[in-house]
């Protein structure tokens, strides 16, 4: 089977770029039509530092435009759903968006069917660093695959810099394959540049000087559906990854 169509389901604008920008660029290069679906407009997130958005009510529209810019840089189409990202509280407590779970899973399944997607990329069960919105998207994608689209391959994605400890990693879920995405770095950096309101966030944790310094150069994946009882998954995406130089960590 040759892959023709893939979808990335993510919770917020920038997740697609940070977690999977290199992989999405690779899919495009290989002629796989890739569609990004973002559940929210990220309206609860940061406004930039110094603020690029002065009225918080404008943040959703600004971040949606940033996402469209990033998708274009990665060679993907994009669609933003109408869930609302709750604002991060003063105590930094992260929250999921409000959704009827069954309806969300059905909505995801309908998009998988409409796009005739053979591959889905999404968040890990841990939500990377425990983000409840990432976990919710993961769970709804899994429900969609199991009950409504059992023929689809679902892989969770994560990204890190090999030399430093990094939280964008699903610690309880071993990756099946990892890829050095530096051959696609120009596209991933261009997509990071698009997410202007998030630049302070990208560089804050390791005090990097530029967005490029904050590039996560390794992206890793784990097949979540169909389950892999042991060993490594063998399928069309695994084949594409291996041909691109992926290894099993
Ligand atoms: Zn996110």
Short mmCIF file of C-alpha atoms and ligand atoms in Angstrom, two decimals:
data_model
loop_
_atom_site.label_atom_id
_atom_site.label_comp_id
_atom_site.label_asym_id
_atom_site.label_seq_id
_atom_site.Cartn_x
_atom_site.Cartn_y
_atom_site.Cartn_z
CA UNK A 1 0.00 0.00 0.00
CA UNK A 2 1.29 3.43 -0.88
CA UNK A 3 0.28 6.26 1.44
CA UNK A 4 -1.78 8.88 -0.34
CA UNK A 5 -3.53 10.81 2.40
CA UNK A 6 -2.75 11.69 6.02
CA UNK A 7 -4.31 13.82 8.75
CA UNK A 8 -2.79 15.40 11.84
CA UNK A 9 -5.24 16.00 14.70
CA UNK A 10 -3.97 18.50 17.28
CA UNK A 11 -5.40 20.55 20.14
CA UNK A 12 -3.80 23.98 19.57
CA UNK A 13 -2.12 25.95 16.78
CA UNK A 14 1.66 25.27 16.97
CA UNK A 15 1.32 21.64 18.19
CA UNK A 16 1.45 20.49 14.52
CA UNK A 17 4.71 22.35 13.97
CA UNK A 18 6.53 21.67 17.23
CA UNK A 19 5.60 17.99 17.49
CA UNK A 20 5.44 16.97 13.85
CA UNK A 21 6.61 19.77 11.53
CA UNK A 22 9.43 17.68 10.08
CA UNK A 23 7.20 14.65 9.58
CA UNK A 24 4.49 16.72 7.88
CA UNK A 25 7.11 18.25 5.55
CA UNK A 26 8.43 14.73 4.79
CA UNK A 27 4.93 13.48 3.98
CA UNK A 28 4.40 16.37 1.59
CA UNK A 29 7.74 15.76 -0.08
CA UNK A 30 6.73 12.12 -0.58
CA UNK A 31 3.49 13.15 -2.29
CA UNK A 32 1.20 12.31 0.63
CA UNK A 33 -1.66 14.83 0.78
CA UNK A 34 -1.64 15.99 4.40
CA UNK A 35 -4.43 17.80 6.20
CA UNK A 36 -4.02 19.43 9.62
CA UNK A 37 -7.05 19.55 11.91
CA UNK A 38 -6.78 21.79 14.94
CA UNK A 39 -9.51 21.45 17.56
CA UNK A 40 -9.24 25.01 18.90
CA UNK A 41 -7.88 28.39 17.82
CA UNK A 42 -5.59 28.47 20.88
CA UNK A 43 -7.42 31.52 22.18
CA UNK A 44 -6.51 30.67 25.78
CA UNK A 45 -2.75 30.80 25.11
CA UNK A 46 -0.07 33.45 25.26
CA UNK A 47 -0.45 36.80 23.50
CA UNK A 48 3.29 37.25 22.86
CA UNK A 49 6.04 38.96 24.76
CA UNK A 50 5.95 41.89 24.32
CA UNK A 51 2.25 41.44 23.57
CA UNK A 52 1.46 41.16 19.85
CA UNK A 53 -2.26 41.09 20.55
CA UNK A 54 -3.60 43.86 22.72
CA UNK A 55 -7.16 42.72 22.97
CA UNK A 56 -7.28 39.09 24.08
CA UNK A 57 -10.52 38.64 22.12
CA UNK A 58 -8.44 38.90 18.93
CA UNK A 59 -6.05 36.11 19.89
CA UNK A 60 -8.06 33.27 18.33
CA UNK A 61 -8.14 34.96 14.94
CA UNK A 62 -4.45 35.84 15.12
CA UNK A 63 -3.45 32.30 16.07
CA UNK A 64 -5.65 30.80 13.37
CA UNK A 65 -3.84 32.98 10.82
CA UNK A 66 -0.50 31.85 12.27
CA UNK A 67 -1.60 28.23 11.89
CA UNK A 68 -2.62 28.78 8.26
CA UNK A 69 0.80 30.33 7.60
CA UNK A 70 2.53 27.32 9.24
CA UNK A 71 0.45 24.77 7.33
CA UNK A 72 1.38 26.50 4.08
CA UNK A 73 5.08 26.36 5.06
CA UNK A 74 4.75 22.63 5.77
CA UNK A 75 2.86 21.92 2.53
CA UNK A 76 -0.37 20.89 4.25
CA UNK A 77 -4.00 21.97 4.13
CA UNK A 78 -5.65 23.02 7.38
CA UNK A 79 -9.00 23.15 9.12
CA UNK A 80 -9.83 24.65 12.51
CA UNK A 81 -12.73 23.25 14.51
CA UNK A 82 -14.88 25.42 16.74
CA UNK A 83 -13.89 24.20 20.21
CA UNK A 84 -12.79 26.93 22.60
CA UNK A 85 -9.39 26.78 24.28
CA UNK A 86 -9.88 27.89 27.90
CA UNK A 87 -7.51 30.55 29.13
CA UNK A 88 -4.66 29.25 31.30
CA UNK A 89 -5.47 30.28 34.87
CA UNK A 90 -3.26 32.35 37.18
CA UNK A 91 -2.00 29.13 38.82
CA UNK A 92 -0.94 27.80 35.38
CA UNK A 93 -3.47 24.99 35.50
CA UNK A 94 -3.94 23.59 31.99
CA UNK A 95 -7.41 22.57 30.87
CA UNK A 96 -9.03 20.68 28.05
CA UNK A 97 -11.60 22.36 25.83
CA UNK A 98 -15.22 21.51 26.47
CA UNK A 99 -16.60 18.86 24.16
CA UNK A 100 -19.09 16.03 24.06
CA UNK A 101 -16.66 13.12 23.77
CA UNK A 102 -18.80 10.90 21.53
CA UNK A 103 -19.56 13.80 19.20
CA UNK A 104 -15.88 14.73 19.01
CA UNK A 105 -14.90 11.15 18.12
CA UNK A 106 -17.63 11.01 15.47
CA UNK A 107 -16.47 14.34 14.06
CA UNK A 108 -12.88 13.07 13.82
CA UNK A 109 -14.06 9.82 12.17
CA UNK A 110 -16.08 11.77 9.61
CA UNK A 111 -12.98 13.84 8.73
CA UNK A 112 -10.86 10.66 8.41
CA UNK A 113 -13.46 9.25 6.03
CA UNK A 114 -13.89 12.46 4.05
CA UNK A 115 -10.13 12.79 3.53
CA UNK A 116 -9.81 9.05 2.82
CA UNK A 117 -6.88 9.18 5.23
CA UNK A 118 -4.78 6.06 5.69
CA UNK A 119 -2.60 7.64 8.38
CA UNK A 120 -3.37 9.83 11.38
CA UNK A 121 -0.77 11.66 13.46
CA UNK A 122 -1.83 12.95 16.87
CA UNK A 123 -0.92 13.56 20.51
CA UNK A 124 0.24 10.76 22.82
CA UNK A 125 -1.83 9.25 25.63
CA UNK A 126 0.17 11.28 28.18
CA UNK A 127 -0.58 14.50 26.32
CA UNK A 128 3.23 14.92 26.15
CA UNK A 129 3.57 16.91 29.39
CA UNK A 130 0.15 15.94 30.75
CA UNK A 131 -1.82 18.58 28.83
CA UNK A 132 -5.50 17.59 29.24
CA UNK A 133 -6.45 19.01 25.83
CA UNK A 134 -3.77 16.91 24.14
CA UNK A 135 -5.01 13.86 26.06
CA UNK A 136 -8.60 14.54 25.00
CA UNK A 137 -7.63 14.74 21.32
CA UNK A 138 -5.64 11.51 21.66
CA UNK A 139 -8.59 9.72 23.27
CA UNK A 140 -11.08 10.94 20.69
CA UNK A 141 -8.80 9.94 17.80
CA UNK A 142 -8.40 6.48 19.34
CA UNK A 143 -12.17 6.10 19.76
CA UNK A 144 -12.70 7.24 16.17
CA UNK A 145 -10.17 4.70 14.88
CA UNK A 146 -11.35 1.78 17.00
CA UNK A 147 -15.05 2.14 16.45
CA UNK A 148 -15.51 4.02 13.21
CA UNK A 149 -12.39 3.82 11.05
CA UNK A 150 -10.55 0.61 12.02
CA UNK A 151 -8.56 0.53 8.78
CA UNK A 152 -6.61 3.71 9.61
CA UNK A 153 -3.09 3.78 11.09
CA UNK A 154 -2.76 6.06 14.14
CA UNK A 155 0.66 7.23 15.28
CA UNK A 156 1.35 9.55 18.19
CA UNK A 157 4.12 12.06 17.68
CA UNK A 158 6.67 13.68 19.97
CA UNK A 159 9.71 15.86 19.46
CA UNK A 160 12.88 16.56 21.31
CA UNK A 161 16.44 17.74 21.16
CA UNK A 162 18.64 14.68 21.70
CA UNK A 163 21.17 16.40 23.94
CA UNK A 164 18.85 18.03 26.44
CA UNK A 165 16.06 16.86 28.65
CA UNK A 166 12.77 17.77 27.09
CA UNK A 167 9.18 17.55 28.16
CA UNK A 168 7.65 17.02 24.71
CA UNK A 169 7.94 13.29 25.05
CA UNK A 170 5.47 10.71 26.15
CA UNK A 171 7.42 9.13 28.95
CA UNK A 172 5.17 6.11 29.42
CA UNK A 173 5.06 5.32 25.72
CA UNK A 174 8.23 4.16 24.04
CA UNK A 175 8.66 5.50 20.56
CA UNK A 176 8.78 2.92 17.79
CA UNK A 177 10.73 5.11 15.39
CA UNK A 178 12.66 8.38 15.62
CA UNK A 179 13.74 10.59 12.75
CA UNK A 180 16.38 13.28 12.53
CA UNK A 181 14.31 15.95 10.80
CA UNK A 182 17.15 18.34 9.99
CA UNK A 183 16.76 17.70 6.22
CA UNK A 184 13.32 19.36 6.59
CA UNK A 185 14.49 21.97 9.13
CA UNK A 186 13.99 24.92 6.79
CA UNK A 187 10.27 24.16 6.52
CA UNK A 188 9.86 23.47 10.24
CA UNK A 189 11.66 26.71 11.16
CA UNK A 190 9.55 28.64 8.65
CA UNK A 191 6.44 27.20 10.29
CA UNK A 192 7.77 28.11 13.76
CA UNK A 193 8.36 31.64 12.49
CA UNK A 194 4.67 31.83 11.53
CA UNK A 195 3.58 31.25 15.15
CA UNK A 196 4.73 34.72 16.19
CA UNK A 197 2.64 35.01 19.35
CA UNK A 198 4.30 31.84 20.66
CA UNK A 199 7.95 32.75 20.04
CA UNK A 200 8.57 33.75 23.66
CA UNK A 201 7.11 30.43 24.75
CA UNK A 202 9.27 28.47 22.28
CA UNK A 203 12.52 29.99 23.52
CA UNK A 204 11.77 30.61 27.19
CA UNK A 205 12.44 27.23 28.72
CA UNK A 206 16.01 26.80 27.55
CA UNK A 207 16.60 30.54 27.19
CA UNK A 208 17.40 30.16 23.49
CA UNK A 209 18.17 33.31 21.55
CA UNK A 210 16.17 32.56 18.44
CA UNK A 211 13.34 30.42 17.20
CA UNK A 212 15.82 28.43 15.16
CA UNK A 213 17.80 27.60 18.33
CA UNK A 214 14.61 26.14 19.79
CA UNK A 215 14.17 23.72 16.87
CA UNK A 216 13.51 20.19 18.06
CA UNK A 217 15.58 18.19 15.64
CA UNK A 218 14.26 14.71 16.41
CA UNK A 219 10.64 13.69 15.98
CA UNK A 220 9.52 10.32 17.22
CA UNK A 221 6.41 8.25 16.66
CA UNK A 222 4.61 5.37 18.25
CA UNK A 223 1.91 3.34 16.50
CA UNK A 224 -1.22 3.46 18.63
CA UNK A 225 -3.65 1.79 16.23
CA UNK A 226 -3.77 -1.01 15.31
CA UNK A 227 -2.03 -2.04 18.56
CA UNK A 228 1.50 -3.41 18.26
CA UNK A 229 1.74 -6.31 20.73
CA UNK A 230 5.53 -6.52 20.52
CA UNK A 231 8.42 -5.52 18.32
CA UNK A 232 8.16 -2.79 15.74
CA UNK A 233 5.19 -1.96 13.51
CA UNK A 234 5.54 -2.76 9.82
CA UNK A 235 3.26 -0.69 7.62
CA UNK A 236 3.36 1.89 4.85
CA UNK A 237 4.30 4.75 7.20
CA UNK A 238 7.03 2.71 8.90
CA UNK A 239 8.43 1.96 5.45
CA UNK A 240 8.40 5.64 4.47
CA UNK A 241 10.10 6.58 7.75
CA UNK A 242 12.81 3.98 7.37
CA UNK A 243 13.53 5.12 3.83
CA UNK A 244 13.91 8.66 5.24
CA UNK A 245 16.51 7.43 7.74
CA UNK A 246 14.40 6.69 10.85
CA UNK A 247 15.74 4.38 13.52
CA UNK A 248 14.25 2.52 16.45
CA UNK A 249 15.34 4.25 19.68
ZN1 LIG B 1 -1.01 22.11 22.56
#
